[in-house]
Short mmCIF file of C-alpha atoms (C1' of nucleotides) in Angstrom, two decimals:
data_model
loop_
_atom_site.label_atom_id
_atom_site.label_comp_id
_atom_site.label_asym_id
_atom_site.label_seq_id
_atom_site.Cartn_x
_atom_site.Cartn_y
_atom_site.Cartn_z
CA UNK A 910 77.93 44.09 101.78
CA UNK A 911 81.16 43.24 103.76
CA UNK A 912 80.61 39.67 102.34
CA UNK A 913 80.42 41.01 99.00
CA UNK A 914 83.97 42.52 99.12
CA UNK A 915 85.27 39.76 100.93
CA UNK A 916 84.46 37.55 98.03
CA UNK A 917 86.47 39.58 95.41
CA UNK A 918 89.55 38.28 97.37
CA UNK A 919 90.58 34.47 97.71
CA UNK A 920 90.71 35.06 101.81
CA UNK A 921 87.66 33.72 103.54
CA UNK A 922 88.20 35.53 106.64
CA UNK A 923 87.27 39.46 107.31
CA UNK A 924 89.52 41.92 107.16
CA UNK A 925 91.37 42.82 110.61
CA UNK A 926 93.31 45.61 109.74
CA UNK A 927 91.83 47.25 106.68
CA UNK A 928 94.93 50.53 106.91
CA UNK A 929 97.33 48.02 107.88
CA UNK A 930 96.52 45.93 104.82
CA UNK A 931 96.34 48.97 102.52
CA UNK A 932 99.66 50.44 103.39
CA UNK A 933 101.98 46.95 103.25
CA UNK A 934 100.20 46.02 99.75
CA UNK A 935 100.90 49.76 98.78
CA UNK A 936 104.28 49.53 100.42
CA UNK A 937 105.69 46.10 98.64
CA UNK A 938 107.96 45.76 96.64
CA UNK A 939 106.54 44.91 92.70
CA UNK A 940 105.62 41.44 92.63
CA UNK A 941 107.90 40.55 89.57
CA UNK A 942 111.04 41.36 91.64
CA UNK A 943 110.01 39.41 94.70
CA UNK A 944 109.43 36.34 92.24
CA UNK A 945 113.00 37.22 90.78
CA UNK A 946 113.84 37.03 94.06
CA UNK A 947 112.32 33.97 95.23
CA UNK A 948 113.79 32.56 91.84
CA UNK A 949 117.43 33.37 93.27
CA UNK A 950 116.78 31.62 96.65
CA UNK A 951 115.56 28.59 94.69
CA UNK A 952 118.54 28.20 92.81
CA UNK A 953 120.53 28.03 96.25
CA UNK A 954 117.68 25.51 97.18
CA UNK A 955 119.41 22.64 95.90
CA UNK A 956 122.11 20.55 97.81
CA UNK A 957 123.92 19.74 94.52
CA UNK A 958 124.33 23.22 93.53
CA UNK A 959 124.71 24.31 97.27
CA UNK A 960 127.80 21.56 96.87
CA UNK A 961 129.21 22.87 94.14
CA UNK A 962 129.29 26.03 95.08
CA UNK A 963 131.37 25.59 98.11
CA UNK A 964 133.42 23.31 96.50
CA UNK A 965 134.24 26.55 94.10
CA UNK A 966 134.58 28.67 96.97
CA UNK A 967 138.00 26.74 97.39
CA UNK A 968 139.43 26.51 94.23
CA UNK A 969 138.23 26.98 90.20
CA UNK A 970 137.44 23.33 89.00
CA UNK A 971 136.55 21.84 85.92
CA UNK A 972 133.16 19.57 85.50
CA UNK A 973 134.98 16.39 85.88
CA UNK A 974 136.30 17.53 89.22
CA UNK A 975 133.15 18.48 90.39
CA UNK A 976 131.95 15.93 89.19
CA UNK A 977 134.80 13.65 91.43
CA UNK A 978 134.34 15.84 94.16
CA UNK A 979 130.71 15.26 94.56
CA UNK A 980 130.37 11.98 93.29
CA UNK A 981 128.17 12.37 90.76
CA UNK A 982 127.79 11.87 86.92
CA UNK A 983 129.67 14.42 85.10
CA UNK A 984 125.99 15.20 83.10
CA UNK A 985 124.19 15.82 86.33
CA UNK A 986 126.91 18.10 87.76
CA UNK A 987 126.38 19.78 83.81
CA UNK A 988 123.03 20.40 84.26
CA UNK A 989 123.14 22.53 87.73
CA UNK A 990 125.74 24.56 86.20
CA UNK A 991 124.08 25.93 83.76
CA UNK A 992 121.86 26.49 86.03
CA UNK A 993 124.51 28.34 88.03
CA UNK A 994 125.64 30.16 85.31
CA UNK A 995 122.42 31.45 84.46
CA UNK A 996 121.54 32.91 87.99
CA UNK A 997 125.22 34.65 87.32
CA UNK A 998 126.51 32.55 90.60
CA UNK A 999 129.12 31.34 88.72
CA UNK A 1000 131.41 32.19 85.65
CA UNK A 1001 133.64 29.79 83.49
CA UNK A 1002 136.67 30.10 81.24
CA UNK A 1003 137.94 27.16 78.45
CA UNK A 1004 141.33 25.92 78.03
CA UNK A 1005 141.34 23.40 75.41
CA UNK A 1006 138.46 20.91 76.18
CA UNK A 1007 138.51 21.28 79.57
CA UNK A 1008 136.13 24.28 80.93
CA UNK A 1009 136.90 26.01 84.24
CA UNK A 1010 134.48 27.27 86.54
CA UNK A 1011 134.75 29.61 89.51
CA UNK A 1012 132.35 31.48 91.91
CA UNK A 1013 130.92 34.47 89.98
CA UNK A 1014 131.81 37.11 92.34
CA UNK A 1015 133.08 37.16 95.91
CA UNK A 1016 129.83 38.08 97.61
CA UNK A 1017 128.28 34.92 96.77
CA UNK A 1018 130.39 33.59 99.71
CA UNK A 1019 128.88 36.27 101.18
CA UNK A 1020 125.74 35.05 100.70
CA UNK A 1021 126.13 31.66 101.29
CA UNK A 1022 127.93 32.80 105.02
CA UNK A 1023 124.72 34.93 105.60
CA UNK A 1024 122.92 31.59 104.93
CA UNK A 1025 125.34 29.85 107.67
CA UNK A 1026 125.35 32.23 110.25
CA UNK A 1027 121.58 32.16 110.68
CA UNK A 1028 121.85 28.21 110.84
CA UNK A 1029 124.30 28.55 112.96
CA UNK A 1030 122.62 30.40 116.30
CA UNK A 1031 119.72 27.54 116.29
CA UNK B 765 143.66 -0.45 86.60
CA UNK B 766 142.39 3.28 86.32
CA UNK B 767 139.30 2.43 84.79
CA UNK B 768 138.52 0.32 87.69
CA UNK B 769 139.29 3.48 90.00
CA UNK B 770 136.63 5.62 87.72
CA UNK B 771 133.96 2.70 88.53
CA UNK B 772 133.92 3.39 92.31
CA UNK B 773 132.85 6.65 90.97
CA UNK B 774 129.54 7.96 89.43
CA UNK B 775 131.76 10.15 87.25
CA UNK B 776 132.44 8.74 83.67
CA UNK B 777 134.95 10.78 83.03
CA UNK B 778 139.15 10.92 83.77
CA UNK B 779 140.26 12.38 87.05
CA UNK B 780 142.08 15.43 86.01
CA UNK B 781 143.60 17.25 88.76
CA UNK B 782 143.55 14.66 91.28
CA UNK B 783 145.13 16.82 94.04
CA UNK B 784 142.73 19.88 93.62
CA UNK B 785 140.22 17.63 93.80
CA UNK B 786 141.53 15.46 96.99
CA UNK B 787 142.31 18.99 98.78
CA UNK B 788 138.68 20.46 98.09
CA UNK B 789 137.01 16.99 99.39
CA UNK B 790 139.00 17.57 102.62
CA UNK B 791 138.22 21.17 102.75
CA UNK B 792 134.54 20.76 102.21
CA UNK B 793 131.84 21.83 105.13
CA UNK B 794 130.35 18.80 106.13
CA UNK B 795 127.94 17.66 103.59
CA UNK B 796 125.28 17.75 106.37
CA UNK B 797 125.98 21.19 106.90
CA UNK B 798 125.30 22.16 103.47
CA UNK B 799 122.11 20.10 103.40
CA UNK B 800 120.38 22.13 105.87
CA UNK B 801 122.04 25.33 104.26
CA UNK B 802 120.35 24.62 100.95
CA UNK B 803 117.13 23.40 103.04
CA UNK B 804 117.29 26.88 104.38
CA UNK B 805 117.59 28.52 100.79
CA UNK B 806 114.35 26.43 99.90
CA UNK B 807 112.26 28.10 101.94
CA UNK B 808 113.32 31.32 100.75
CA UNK B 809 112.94 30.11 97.36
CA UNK B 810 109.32 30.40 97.19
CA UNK B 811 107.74 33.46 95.56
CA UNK B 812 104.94 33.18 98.31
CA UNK B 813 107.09 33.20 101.37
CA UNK B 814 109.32 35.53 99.79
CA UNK B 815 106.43 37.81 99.40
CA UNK B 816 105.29 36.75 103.01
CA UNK B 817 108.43 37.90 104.14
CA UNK B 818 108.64 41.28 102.61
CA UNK B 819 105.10 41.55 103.95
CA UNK B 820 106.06 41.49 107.70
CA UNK B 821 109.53 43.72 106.59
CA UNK B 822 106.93 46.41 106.98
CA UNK B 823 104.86 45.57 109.62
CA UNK B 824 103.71 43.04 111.88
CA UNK B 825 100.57 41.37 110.61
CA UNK B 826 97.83 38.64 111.42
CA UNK B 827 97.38 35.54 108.89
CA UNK B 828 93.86 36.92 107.39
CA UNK B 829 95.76 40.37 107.12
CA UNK B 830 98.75 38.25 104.50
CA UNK B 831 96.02 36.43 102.92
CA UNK B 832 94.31 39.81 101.60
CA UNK B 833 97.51 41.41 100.89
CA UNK B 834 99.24 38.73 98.96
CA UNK B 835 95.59 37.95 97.95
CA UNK B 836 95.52 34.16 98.99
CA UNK B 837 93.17 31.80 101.13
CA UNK B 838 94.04 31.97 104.63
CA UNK B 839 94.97 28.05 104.42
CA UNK B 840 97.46 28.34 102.07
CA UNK B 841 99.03 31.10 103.58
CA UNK B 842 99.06 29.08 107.46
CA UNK B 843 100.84 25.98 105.97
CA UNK B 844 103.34 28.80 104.51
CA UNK B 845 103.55 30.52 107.65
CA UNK B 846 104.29 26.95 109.12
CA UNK B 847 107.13 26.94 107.17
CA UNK B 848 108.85 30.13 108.10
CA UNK B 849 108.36 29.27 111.43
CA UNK B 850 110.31 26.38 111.47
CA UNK B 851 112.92 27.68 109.53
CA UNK B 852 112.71 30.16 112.37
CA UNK B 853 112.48 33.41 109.38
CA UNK B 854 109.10 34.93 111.14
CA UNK B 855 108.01 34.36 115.24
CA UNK B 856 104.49 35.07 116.11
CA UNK B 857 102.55 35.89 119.19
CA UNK B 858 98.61 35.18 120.52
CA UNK B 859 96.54 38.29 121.14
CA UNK B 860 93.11 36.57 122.03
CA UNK B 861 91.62 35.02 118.43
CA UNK B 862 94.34 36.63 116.19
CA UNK B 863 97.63 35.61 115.97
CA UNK B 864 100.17 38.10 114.84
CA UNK B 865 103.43 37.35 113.08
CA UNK B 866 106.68 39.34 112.55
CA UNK B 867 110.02 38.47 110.95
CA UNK B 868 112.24 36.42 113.32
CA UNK B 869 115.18 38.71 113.49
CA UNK B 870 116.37 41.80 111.91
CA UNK B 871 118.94 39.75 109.78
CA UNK B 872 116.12 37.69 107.68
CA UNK B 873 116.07 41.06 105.80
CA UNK B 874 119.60 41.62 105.19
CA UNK B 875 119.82 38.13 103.90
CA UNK B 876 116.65 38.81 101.25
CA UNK B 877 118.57 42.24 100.43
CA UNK B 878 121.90 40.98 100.21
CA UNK B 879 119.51 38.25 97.48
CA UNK B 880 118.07 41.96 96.16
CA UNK B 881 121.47 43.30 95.84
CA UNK B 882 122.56 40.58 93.78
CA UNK B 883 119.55 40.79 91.04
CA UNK B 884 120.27 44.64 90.77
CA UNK B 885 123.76 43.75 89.45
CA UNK B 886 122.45 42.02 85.95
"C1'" DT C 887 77.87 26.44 127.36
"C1'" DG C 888 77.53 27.06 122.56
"C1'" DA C 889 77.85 30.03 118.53
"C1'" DA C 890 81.20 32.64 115.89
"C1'" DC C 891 85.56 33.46 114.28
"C1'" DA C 892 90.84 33.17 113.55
"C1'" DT C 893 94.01 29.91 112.71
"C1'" DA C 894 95.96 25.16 112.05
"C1'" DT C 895 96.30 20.84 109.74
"C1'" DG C 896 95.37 16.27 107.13
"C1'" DT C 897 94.71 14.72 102.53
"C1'" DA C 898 94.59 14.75 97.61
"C1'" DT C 899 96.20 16.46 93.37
"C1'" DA C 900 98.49 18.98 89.85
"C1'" DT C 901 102.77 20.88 88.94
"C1'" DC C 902 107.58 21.35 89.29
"C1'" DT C 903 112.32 19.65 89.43
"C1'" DG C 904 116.64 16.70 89.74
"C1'" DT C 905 118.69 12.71 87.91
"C1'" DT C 906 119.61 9.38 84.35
"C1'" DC C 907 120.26 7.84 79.71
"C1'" DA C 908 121.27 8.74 75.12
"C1'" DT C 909 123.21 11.73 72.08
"C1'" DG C 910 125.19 16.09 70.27
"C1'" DT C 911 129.01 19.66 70.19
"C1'" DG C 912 133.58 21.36 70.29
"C1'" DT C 913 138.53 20.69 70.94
"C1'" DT C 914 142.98 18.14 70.63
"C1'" DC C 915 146.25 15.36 68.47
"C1'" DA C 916 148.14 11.65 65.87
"C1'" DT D 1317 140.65 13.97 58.95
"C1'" DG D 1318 138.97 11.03 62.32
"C1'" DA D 1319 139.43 9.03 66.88
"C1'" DA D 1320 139.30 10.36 71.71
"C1'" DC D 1321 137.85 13.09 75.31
"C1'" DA D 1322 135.46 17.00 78.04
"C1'" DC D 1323 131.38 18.93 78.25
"C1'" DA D 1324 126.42 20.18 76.94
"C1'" DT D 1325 121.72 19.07 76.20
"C1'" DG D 1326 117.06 16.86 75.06
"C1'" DA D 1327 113.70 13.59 76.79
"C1'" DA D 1328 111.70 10.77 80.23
"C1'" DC D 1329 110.83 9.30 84.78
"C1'" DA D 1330 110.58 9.54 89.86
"C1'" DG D 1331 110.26 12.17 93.83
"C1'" DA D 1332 109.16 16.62 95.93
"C1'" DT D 1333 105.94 20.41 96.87
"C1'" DA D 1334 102.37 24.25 96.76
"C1'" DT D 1335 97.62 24.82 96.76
"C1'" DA D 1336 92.72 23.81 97.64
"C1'" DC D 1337 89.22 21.57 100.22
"C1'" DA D 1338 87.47 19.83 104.31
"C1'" DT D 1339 87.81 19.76 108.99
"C1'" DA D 1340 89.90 20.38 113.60
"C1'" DT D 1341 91.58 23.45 117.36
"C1'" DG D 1342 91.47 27.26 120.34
"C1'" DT D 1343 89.63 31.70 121.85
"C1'" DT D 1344 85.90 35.15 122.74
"C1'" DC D 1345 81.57 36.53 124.11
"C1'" DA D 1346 76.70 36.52 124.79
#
DNA sequence: TGAACATATGTATATCTGTTCATGTGTTCA
DNA sequence: TGAACACATGAACAGATATACATATGTTCA
């Protein structure tokens, strides 16, 4: 009978803490936003993107310096910023053909520190 | 002359503000340095760990207790757990058979709010 | 000591993702 | 208006990765 309701779950090992389990699963947050979350994190996952976001943290650039700063292809550096912009971790303005970009908001530093500090007391 | 400049580059486009762009190289972390920072954001950029994670925010737990909340087979959730442990985001400890795990420090959960923070903004 | 159980890990595979190449879009200026 | 340039984007390919399956390790207990 124990078997029986182990089976409805993917686990193959017994329950330990039946309460425990009950009260984190009731206790989590809703699944969508921790996939929204890990969504977030993922966009940070990338050492392009990670790149070009510090090299914003300095000073607005267009693509093409990016694109010099990085050394990469100006289409690559395209692509992760739209992925950027789309995660809202960056914002861009025209002026004439050339388009600027800059860090969205200030506490993306933030997060990005957050990020270094932890590496930082290995 | 300048074309042969652009050719050392990957970039196929002009150099436009060649000092921002010489000032931001120098003022770059070290591109190892961001590496490992967006190796760090990887790991938090997967919904399972992420959902590991906010698991142990509430409580310490053993791996069969994760697998039945998040609902996964215990192997999957080990080679996770292997993971986060290297990335040094959960510790665990040995009580006879069972091995229990808890977040590493108190500041892996300000990082994932400071991440929860940000999605509230949209 | 050997069966039982919790956890770890090697391997294979299906899926995801970043880059490149080719091309499209939008702006300037002669 | 049409050439030139900055940038965006679609498609394809190569490399990365999460999961499942099988099996190994380590601990308890009879």
């Amino acid at each position: 009978m124990n078997l029986e309701v182990q089976n409805e779950y993917k686990c193959d090992c017994a329950i330990i803490h039946e309460d425990v389990v009950e009260k984190v699963k009731a206790d989590q947050h809703p699944e969508e936003h921790l996939i929204d979350l890990a969504d977030f994190f993922k966009v940070l996952g990338d050492s392009t993107r990670i790149r070009i976001l510090s090299a914003l943290a300095h000073s607005e650039l267009c693509v093409c310096d990016i694109a010099h700063v990085l050394n990469m292809t100006q289409s690559s550096i395209s692509h992760q910023l739209r992925i950027l912009k789309q995660a809202r971790l960056v914002r861009n303005r025209r002026d004439g053909k050339v388009i600027y970009y800059r860090l969205d908001d200030e506490h993306v530093a933030a997060i990005m520190n957050a990020g270094l500090v932890h590496l930082s007391h290995e």
